[in-house]
Coordinates of C-alpha atoms in Angstrom, one line a residue:
Chain O
M1 CA 3.3 -35.3 -0.1
K2 CA 0.1 -35.9 -1.8
Y3 CA -1.4 -32.9 -0.2
F4 CA 1.2 -30.6 -1.8
A5 CA -0.8 -29.2 -4.6
F6 CA -3.8 -28.7 -2.6
I7 CA -2.2 -26.4 0.1
F8 CA 0.4 -24.8 -1.9
L9 CA 0.0 -21.3 -3.4
F10 CA -1.7 -20.3 -0.2
F11 CA 0.7 -17.5 0.6
S12 CA -1.8 -15.2 -1.0
Q13 CA -4.6 -13.9 1.1
K14 CA -4.2 -10.3 2.4
L15 CA -0.7 -10.7 3.9
W16 CA 0.7 -9.0 1.1
A17 CA -1.3 -5.9 1.9
A18 CA 1.1 -3.3 3.0
A19 CA 1.6 0.4 2.7
C20 CA 0.0 2.9 5.0
C21 CA -2.4 4.0 2.3
G22 CA -4.3 0.7 1.8
G23 CA -1.9 -0.3 -1.2
G24 CA -0.5 -3.6 -1.9
G25 CA -2.9 -6.2 -2.9
S26 CA -2.4 -10.0 -3.0
L27 CA -1.8 -12.8 -5.3
P28 CA -5.0 -14.6 -6.4
Q29 CA -5.7 -17.9 -4.9
M30 CA -5.2 -20.9 -7.4
I31 CA -6.2 -24.4 -7.6
L32 CA -3.3 -26.6 -8.3
G33 CA -4.8 -30.0 -7.8
D34 CA -7.8 -31.9 -9.1
S35 CA -10.6 -30.0 -7.4
R36 CA -13.6 -28.2 -8.7
Y37 CA -13.5 -25.5 -6.2
Q38 CA -11.5 -24.3 -3.3
V39 CA -12.5 -22.0 -0.4
S40 CA -10.4 -20.4 2.2
T41 CA -10.9 -18.3 5.1
S42 CA -8.2 -16.4 7.0
L43 CA -7.7 -14.3 10.1
T44 CA -4.8 -11.8 9.8
T45 CA -3.3 -9.4 12.3
Q46 CA -0.9 -6.9 11.2
N47 CA 1.0 -4.3 12.9
Y48 CA 2.9 -1.3 11.4
V49 CA 6.1 -0.6 13.3
A50 CA 7.8 2.0 11.2
D51 CA 7.5 4.5 8.4
V52 CA 10.1 4.6 5.7
D53 CA 10.9 7.9 4.2
T54 CA 11.7 8.7 0.6
K55 CA 15.3 8.2 1.3
G56 CA 14.8 4.6 2.5
L57 CA 15.3 5.6 6.2
A58 CA 13.1 4.0 8.7
K59 CA 11.4 5.9 11.6
Y60 CA 10.4 3.5 14.2
R61 CA 7.3 4.4 16.0
S62 CA 7.3 4.9 19.7
Q63 CA 6.3 2.2 22.1
D64 CA 3.2 4.0 23.3
S65 CA 1.8 4.3 19.7
S66 CA 0.2 1.4 17.7
D67 CA -1.4 0.8 14.4
Q68 CA -2.8 -2.5 14.2
S69 CA -5.3 -4.1 12.0
T70 CA -7.1 -7.4 12.0
G71 CA -8.8 -8.8 9.0
L72 CA -11.1 -11.6 8.1
S73 CA -10.8 -12.5 4.4
L74 CA -12.7 -15.1 2.4
S75 CA -11.4 -16.4 -1.1
A76 CA -13.0 -18.8 -3.5
A77 CA -11.5 -20.3 -6.5
Y78 CA -13.6 -22.3 -9.0
Q79 CA -12.3 -24.5 -11.9
W80 CA -14.6 -24.0 -14.8
M81 CA -12.8 -26.6 -16.9
W82 CA -9.4 -28.1 -17.3
R83 CA -6.9 -25.2 -17.3
L84 CA -9.4 -22.4 -16.7
Q85 CA -10.3 -21.2 -13.3
S86 CA -11.4 -18.0 -11.6
S87 CA -11.1 -16.6 -8.0
L88 CA -12.7 -14.1 -5.9
S89 CA -11.4 -12.6 -2.6
F90 CA -12.8 -10.1 -0.2
S91 CA -11.9 -9.1 3.2
Y92 CA -13.3 -7.2 6.1
K93 CA -10.9 -5.4 8.6
E94 CA -10.9 -3.7 11.9
R95 CA -8.0 -1.1 12.4
Q96 CA -7.1 0.4 15.6
V97 CA -4.8 3.4 15.8
E98 CA -3.4 5.0 19.0
G99 CA -0.6 7.3 20.0
P100 CA 1.0 9.0 22.9
H101 CA -1.5 11.9 22.7
K102 CA -4.3 10.0 20.9
K103 CA -6.8 7.8 22.5
A104 CA -7.1 4.4 20.7
Q105 CA -9.6 4.9 17.8
K106 CA -11.0 1.7 16.2
D107 CA -13.1 1.3 13.0
Q108 CA -14.1 -1.5 10.7
N109 CA -14.6 -1.4 7.0
F110 CA -14.5 -3.8 3.9
G111 CA -11.0 -4.2 2.2
D112 CA -10.5 -4.1 -1.5
T113 CA -12.0 -7.0 -3.6
D114 CA -9.9 -9.1 -6.1
F115 CA -11.3 -10.9 -9.0
S116 CA -9.2 -13.1 -11.3
T117 CA -9.4 -15.5 -14.0
A118 CA -6.4 -17.8 -14.8
Y119 CA -5.4 -20.0 -17.7
E120 CA -2.9 -22.7 -17.4
V121 CA -0.8 -22.0 -20.4
L122 CA 1.6 -24.8 -19.8
P123 CA 0.0 -27.7 -17.9
E124 CA 2.1 -30.7 -16.8
I125 CA 1.2 -33.4 -19.1
T126 CA 4.4 -35.4 -19.3
Y127 CA 7.1 -35.7 -16.7
S128 CA 9.9 -33.2 -16.9
P129 CA 12.5 -32.6 -14.1
W130 CA 12.5 -28.7 -14.7
V131 CA 9.6 -27.5 -16.9
P132 CA 7.2 -25.6 -14.6
R133 CA 3.4 -25.4 -14.7
V134 CA 2.7 -21.8 -15.9
F135 CA -0.5 -20.0 -15.2
L136 CA -1.5 -16.6 -16.9
Y137 CA -4.0 -14.6 -15.2
A138 CA -5.9 -11.4 -15.3
K139 CA -6.8 -9.6 -12.2
V140 CA -9.3 -6.9 -11.4
S141 CA -9.0 -5.2 -7.9
A142 CA -12.1 -3.1 -7.0
P143 CA -11.9 -0.4 -4.4
T144 CA -14.5 -1.8 -2.1
G145 CA -12.4 -0.5 1.0
K146 CA -12.4 3.0 2.4
S147 CA -9.4 4.9 1.1
V148 CA -7.3 7.8 2.4
Y149 CA -9.1 10.1 0.0
E150 CA -12.3 9.5 1.6
T151 CA -11.3 9.7 5.3
Q152 CA -8.5 11.4 7.3
A153 CA -9.0 8.9 10.1
N154 CA -6.1 6.3 9.7
E155 CA -8.2 3.8 11.6
Q156 CA -10.8 3.8 8.7
V157 CA -8.4 3.5 5.9
T158 CA -8.7 -0.1 4.6
G159 CA -8.5 0.2 0.8
S160 CA -6.5 1.8 -2.0
G161 CA -9.2 3.9 -3.5
F162 CA -8.6 2.8 -7.0
W163 CA -9.6 0.2 -9.7
Y164 CA -6.5 -1.7 -10.8
M165 CA -6.3 -4.3 -13.6
G166 CA -3.6 -6.2 -15.1
P167 CA -2.0 -9.4 -15.9
G168 CA 0.1 -11.9 -13.8
L169 CA 2.2 -15.0 -14.3
V170 CA 2.7 -17.9 -12.0
F171 CA 5.4 -20.5 -12.5
Y172 CA 5.1 -23.5 -10.3
K173 CA 7.3 -26.7 -10.0
L174 CA 7.0 -29.7 -7.9
Q175 CA 10.3 -31.7 -7.5
G176 CA 10.0 -34.5 -5.1
L177 CA 9.5 -33.1 -1.7
W178 CA 10.3 -29.6 -2.7
D179 CA 8.2 -27.0 -4.4
Y180 CA 9.2 -23.7 -6.1
T181 CA 7.2 -20.8 -7.3
L182 CA 7.8 -17.7 -9.2
A183 CA 5.0 -15.1 -9.5
L184 CA 5.2 -11.8 -11.4
E185 CA 2.2 -9.4 -11.5
V186 CA 1.7 -6.0 -13.1
Q187 CA -1.5 -3.6 -12.5
K188 CA -2.5 -0.4 -14.0
G189 CA -4.6 1.8 -11.7
F190 CA -7.3 4.1 -13.1
S191 CA -7.5 7.8 -12.1
R192 CA -10.3 9.0 -9.9
Q193 CA -11.6 12.4 -8.8
F194 CA -11.9 12.9 -5.0
A195 CA -13.5 16.3 -4.2
S196 CA -11.0 18.8 -5.7
L197 CA -8.2 16.3 -6.2
Q198 CA -7.7 14.1 -9.5
I199 CA -5.4 11.2 -8.7
D200 CA -3.6 9.0 -11.2
P201 CA -2.4 6.0 -9.3
G202 CA -0.2 4.7 -12.2
I203 CA 1.3 1.3 -12.1
R204 CA 1.9 -1.3 -9.3
S205 CA 3.9 -4.6 -9.6
K206 CA 5.2 -7.3 -7.6
A207 CA 7.1 -10.3 -7.8
L208 CA 7.4 -13.4 -5.4
V209 CA 9.7 -16.4 -5.1
A210 CA 8.6 -19.2 -2.8
I211 CA 10.1 -22.4 -1.7
G212 CA 8.5 -25.3 0.2
R213 CA 9.4 -28.6 1.7
S214 CA 6.9 -31.3 2.5
F215 CA 7.0 -33.5 5.6
D216 CA 4.2 -36.0 5.3
Q217 CA 1.1 -33.9 6.0
W218 CA 3.1 -30.9 6.9
R219 CA 4.7 -28.3 4.6
L220 CA 7.1 -25.7 5.6
G221 CA 7.3 -22.8 3.3
F222 CA 9.2 -19.5 2.7
S223 CA 8.4 -16.7 0.3
L224 CA 10.0 -13.4 -0.4
G225 CA 8.9 -10.6 -2.7
P226 CA 9.0 -7.1 -3.6
T227 CA 6.1 -4.8 -4.3
W228 CA 6.5 -1.6 -6.2
E229 CA 4.1 1.4 -6.6
E230 CA 4.5 4.1 -9.1
G231 CA 4.3 7.8 -7.5
K232 CA 0.7 9.0 -7.9
K233 CA 0.0 11.9 -9.9
M234 CA -2.1 14.4 -8.1
T235 CA -3.9 17.4 -10.0
T236 CA -5.6 20.1 -8.2
N237 CA -7.0 23.4 -9.6
A238 CA -3.7 25.0 -8.9
Q239 CA -1.0 22.5 -9.7
S240 CA 0.0 19.0 -10.8
L241 CA 2.2 17.0 -8.6
K242 CA 4.0 13.7 -9.1
G243 CA 4.5 11.6 -6.0
E244 CA 7.5 9.5 -5.0
S245 CA 7.3 5.8 -5.9
S246 CA 6.9 3.3 -3.1
Y247 CA 8.2 -0.2 -2.5
W248 CA 8.7 -2.7 0.2
W249 CA 9.6 -6.4 0.7
D250 CA 7.5 -9.2 2.3
G251 CA 9.2 -12.3 3.6
Q252 CA 6.8 -14.9 4.8
L253 CA 7.3 -18.2 6.7
S254 CA 4.4 -20.5 6.5
L255 CA 3.4 -23.9 8.1
H256 CA 0.6 -26.0 6.4
Y257 CA -1.2 -29.0 7.8
A258 CA -3.4 -31.0 5.6
F259 CA -5.8 -33.1 7.6
N260 CA -7.0 -35.0 4.4
D261 CA -7.7 -34.4 0.8
A262 CA -10.3 -31.7 1.7
H263 CA -9.2 -29.9 4.8
A264 CA -6.0 -28.0 5.7
L265 CA -4.8 -25.3 8.1
A266 CA -2.0 -22.7 7.3
L267 CA -0.2 -20.6 9.9
S268 CA 2.1 -17.8 8.6
F269 CA 4.2 -14.9 9.7
S270 CA 5.3 -12.1 7.5
D271 CA 7.7 -9.3 8.0
Q272 CA 8.4 -6.3 6.1
T273 CA 11.3 -4.8 8.0
L274 CA 13.9 -7.4 7.5
W275 CA 14.1 -7.9 3.8
G276 CA 15.3 -5.6 1.1
K277 CA 15.2 -1.8 0.7
S278 CA 11.8 -0.1 1.3
K279 CA 10.9 3.6 0.4
N280 CA 8.0 5.9 1.1
T281 CA 5.7 3.4 2.9
A282 CA 4.7 2.0 6.3
V283 CA 6.1 -1.3 7.2
G284 CA 5.4 -4.0 9.8
Q285 CA 4.6 -7.7 10.7
S286 CA 1.8 -9.8 10.4
A287 CA 0.4 -13.2 11.3
A288 CA -2.2 -15.3 9.8
L289 CA -4.3 -18.4 10.4
A290 CA -6.1 -19.9 7.5
Y291 CA -8.4 -22.7 6.9
I292 CA -8.7 -24.2 3.5
F293 CA -11.4 -26.5 2.0
K294 CA -11.4 -28.0 -1.4
S295 CA -14.0 -30.1 -3.1
P296 CA -13.3 -33.0 -5.4
L297 CA -13.8 -32.6 -9.1
Chain E
M1 CA 9.5 -19.1 -26.5
W2 CA 11.3 -15.8 -26.1
I3 CA 12.8 -16.9 -22.8
S4 CA 13.6 -20.4 -21.9
L5 CA 11.4 -21.8 -19.1
K6 CA 14.5 -23.4 -17.7
N7 CA 15.9 -20.1 -17.2
I8 CA 13.1 -18.3 -15.7
F9 CA 13.9 -19.9 -12.4
F10 CA 17.3 -18.2 -12.4
L11 CA 15.1 -15.1 -11.6
C12 CA 14.4 -16.7 -8.2
P13 CA 17.8 -16.4 -6.7
L14 CA 18.3 -13.0 -8.2
I15 CA 15.1 -11.8 -6.5
V16 CA 16.3 -13.3 -3.2
L17 CA 19.6 -11.7 -3.5
W18 CA 17.9 -8.3 -4.2
G19 CA 15.9 -9.0 -1.2
C20 CA 18.8 -9.2 1.0
G21 CA 19.4 -5.5 0.5
K22 CA 19.2 -2.7 3.1
A23 CA 16.1 -3.6 5.0
P24 CA 14.3 -1.0 7.1
A25 CA 15.3 -2.7 10.2
F26 CA 19.0 -1.7 9.4
Q27 CA 18.3 1.7 7.9
R28 CA 17.0 3.7 10.7
A29 CA 16.5 7.3 10.6
P30 CA 18.2 9.6 13.2
S31 CA 16.1 9.9 16.2
I32 CA 15.8 13.7 16.0
I33 CA 12.3 14.4 14.6
E34 CA 12.8 16.4 11.5
Q35 CA 10.5 19.3 11.6
G36 CA 9.6 21.9 8.9
Q37 CA 10.5 25.4 9.6
N38 CA 8.5 26.8 12.3
T39 CA 8.2 30.1 10.7
F40 CA 8.1 30.7 7.0
S41 CA 8.1 33.8 4.7
E42 CA 7.9 34.1 0.9
K43 CA 6.9 36.6 -1.6
V44 CA 4.3 36.2 -4.3
S45 CA 3.5 38.4 -7.2
L46 CA -0.1 38.6 -8.0
S47 CA -1.8 40.5 -11.0
S48 CA -1.4 44.1 -10.0
Y49 CA 0.5 43.8 -6.7
K50 CA 3.0 41.9 -4.7
L51 CA 2.5 40.2 -1.3
R52 CA 4.8 38.7 1.3
A53 CA 3.2 35.9 3.2
Q54 CA 4.6 34.8 6.5
I55 CA 3.5 31.8 8.5
F56 CA 3.8 31.3 12.2
W57 CA 2.7 28.0 13.8
Q58 CA 0.5 28.5 16.7
E59 CA 0.0 24.9 17.3
T60 CA 2.5 22.8 15.6
P61 CA 0.9 20.0 13.9
S62 CA 1.7 16.3 14.6
T63 CA 0.3 13.1 13.2
E64 CA -2.1 12.8 16.2
E65 CA -3.2 16.5 16.9
L66 CA -4.5 19.1 14.7
G67 CA -2.4 22.2 14.0
S68 CA -3.1 25.9 13.5
F69 CA -1.1 28.7 12.2
I70 CA -1.4 32.4 11.6
I71 CA -0.6 33.7 8.2
N72 CA 0.3 37.4 7.8
F73 CA 0.2 39.2 4.5
Y74 CA 2.5 42.2 4.0
D75 CA 2.6 44.6 1.1
E76 CA 5.7 45.8 -0.4
K77 CA 6.2 48.5 2.2
G78 CA 5.9 46.0 5.0
L79 CA 2.4 47.0 6.1
L80 CA -0.2 44.3 6.9
V81 CA -2.7 44.1 4.3
D82 CA -5.5 41.9 3.3
P83 CA -5.1 40.1 -0.1
E84 CA -7.3 41.8 -2.7
D85 CA -8.2 38.3 -4.1
E86 CA -9.6 35.1 -2.6
F87 CA -7.0 32.6 -1.3
K88 CA -7.4 28.9 -0.5
I89 CA -5.2 26.5 1.3
E90 CA -5.5 22.8 0.7
P91 CA -2.7 20.7 2.3
L92 CA -1.2 17.9 0.4
M93 CA 1.2 14.9 0.9
P94 CA 2.8 14.8 -2.5
D95 CA 5.0 11.7 -1.9
M96 CA 2.0 9.8 -0.9
G97 CA -0.3 11.3 -3.5
H98 CA -3.2 12.5 -1.3
G99 CA -4.6 15.5 0.6
T100 CA -6.3 16.1 3.9
S101 CA -9.6 17.5 5.2
P102 CA -10.3 21.1 4.6
V103 CA -8.7 23.7 7.0
L104 CA -10.7 26.4 8.5
I105 CA -9.6 30.0 7.5
S106 CA -10.7 33.1 9.5
R107 CA -9.6 36.7 9.5
I108 CA -8.3 38.1 12.7
R109 CA -7.7 41.6 11.7
Q110 CA -6.3 43.3 8.6
G111 CA -3.4 41.2 7.1
L112 CA -3.7 38.7 9.9
W113 CA -5.5 35.3 9.3
L114 CA -5.9 32.2 11.3
V115 CA -5.8 28.8 9.8
E116 CA -7.1 26.1 12.0
E117 CA -7.9 22.4 12.0
V118 CA -4.7 21.5 10.0
S119 CA -4.7 17.9 9.8
L120 CA -1.3 16.5 8.9
Y121 CA -2.2 12.9 10.0
M122 CA 0.6 10.9 8.5
P123 CA 4.4 11.2 9.0
G124 CA 6.2 12.5 5.9
R125 CA 6.5 15.6 3.9
W126 CA 3.5 17.9 3.6
L127 CA 3.0 20.7 1.1
I128 CA 0.8 23.6 2.3
P129 CA -0.1 25.7 -0.8
V130 CA -1.6 29.1 -0.3
V131 CA -3.3 29.7 -3.7
F132 CA -4.7 33.1 -4.9
Y133 CA -7.8 33.2 -7.1
K134 CA -9.7 35.7 -9.1
G135 CA -12.9 33.8 -9.8
E136 CA -11.6 30.6 -11.3
V137 CA -8.3 32.0 -12.4
I138 CA -5.1 31.3 -10.4
L139 CA -3.1 34.3 -9.9
G140 CA -0.2 33.0 -8.0
Q141 CA 0.7 30.6 -5.1
I142 CA 3.2 30.0 -2.4
N143 CA 4.1 26.6 -1.2
Y144 CA 5.2 25.9 2.4
E145 CA 6.6 22.5 3.3
I146 CA 6.8 20.7 6.6
T147 CA 8.1 17.3 7.4
L148 CA 6.6 15.3 10.3

């Protein structure tokens, strides 16, 4: 139980990344315990299995086609002082796409990079059975990945192509062996010009609820949350078009093991096909193995 | 505080209940692949004349293979004519908010043009606008749609 705070809030990473066009994003990594900094690295493999149209109907891909990506991500969080911390997260991905008439094509690129600074607006100073710890953060996502606007080869697409910026809130409560989290985030995307196209990505937001149960050094967790992206506004010389919004749900089961106060491993499985209604996106499943290290204050 | 912290966790079961909606695994589209019209015809009024454009797919595009089509231009008498003005074709995926690589346009003979290397590389609705220009000024356009 003592390792809780250390390993929790590690559902983040790039497991949240979804959407065929490199959208999505992830929650920032946060230090919940007494540590100066926390570093984690994870290996994620994701497979898109279906495309959901604008009516919410899923077209499952054929057996002989696949769209699989494997990513290595590195996240670091640093606690500047009590209540104030920052985190940086970046990733490198390999994506392979193949179809019944298309030979397997593989490519590698950086994913998008996230930077966030969080302030604990409501720290836990005295005991309360219900008052949660509350973190307010600001996050900037930089388009370091290659986007669908820069390449037409699906295997090369690893990023959204836009700068995003916005606030988020995390409510976290530890009650005995159980822990609960509620996270809410909104980001505004900034428009960019790609050749003859001017694209305004609009707003994207996400919410997440998570519950975990500790068993000595083990923790079993489940999280569920929707992601919503506003339809992009596309302006060409000839016309201006407003795209359809996209949304999807991620359900994630995770298992953490803390070796001691400094080292832990996390294994997680995520699925976007079993939860809630999706629209105008590609959905799939993913698995991740993460190693987390924290240093004492 | 505008919202009680005690109540904020009531959002959690609401989100979970919402998340038990119609998941993609249980909302499957019919197995028939919905295609756009294989041929397409539409009139466009330009500055001093009217044209009818007709599209015939030569190689129907898929998410894996490039497509090509022939576009015929007819005048009001039904004769094949070349547009007096320049035209451009830039396929777009409006729902997803992106375009694709430039197509290759070549003239076969009067009124008959070949459009090649049409890369519609993602499943979904694609818009293929044919836009007529005089210099920088847009005179008119026709929009052809296809769903992969």
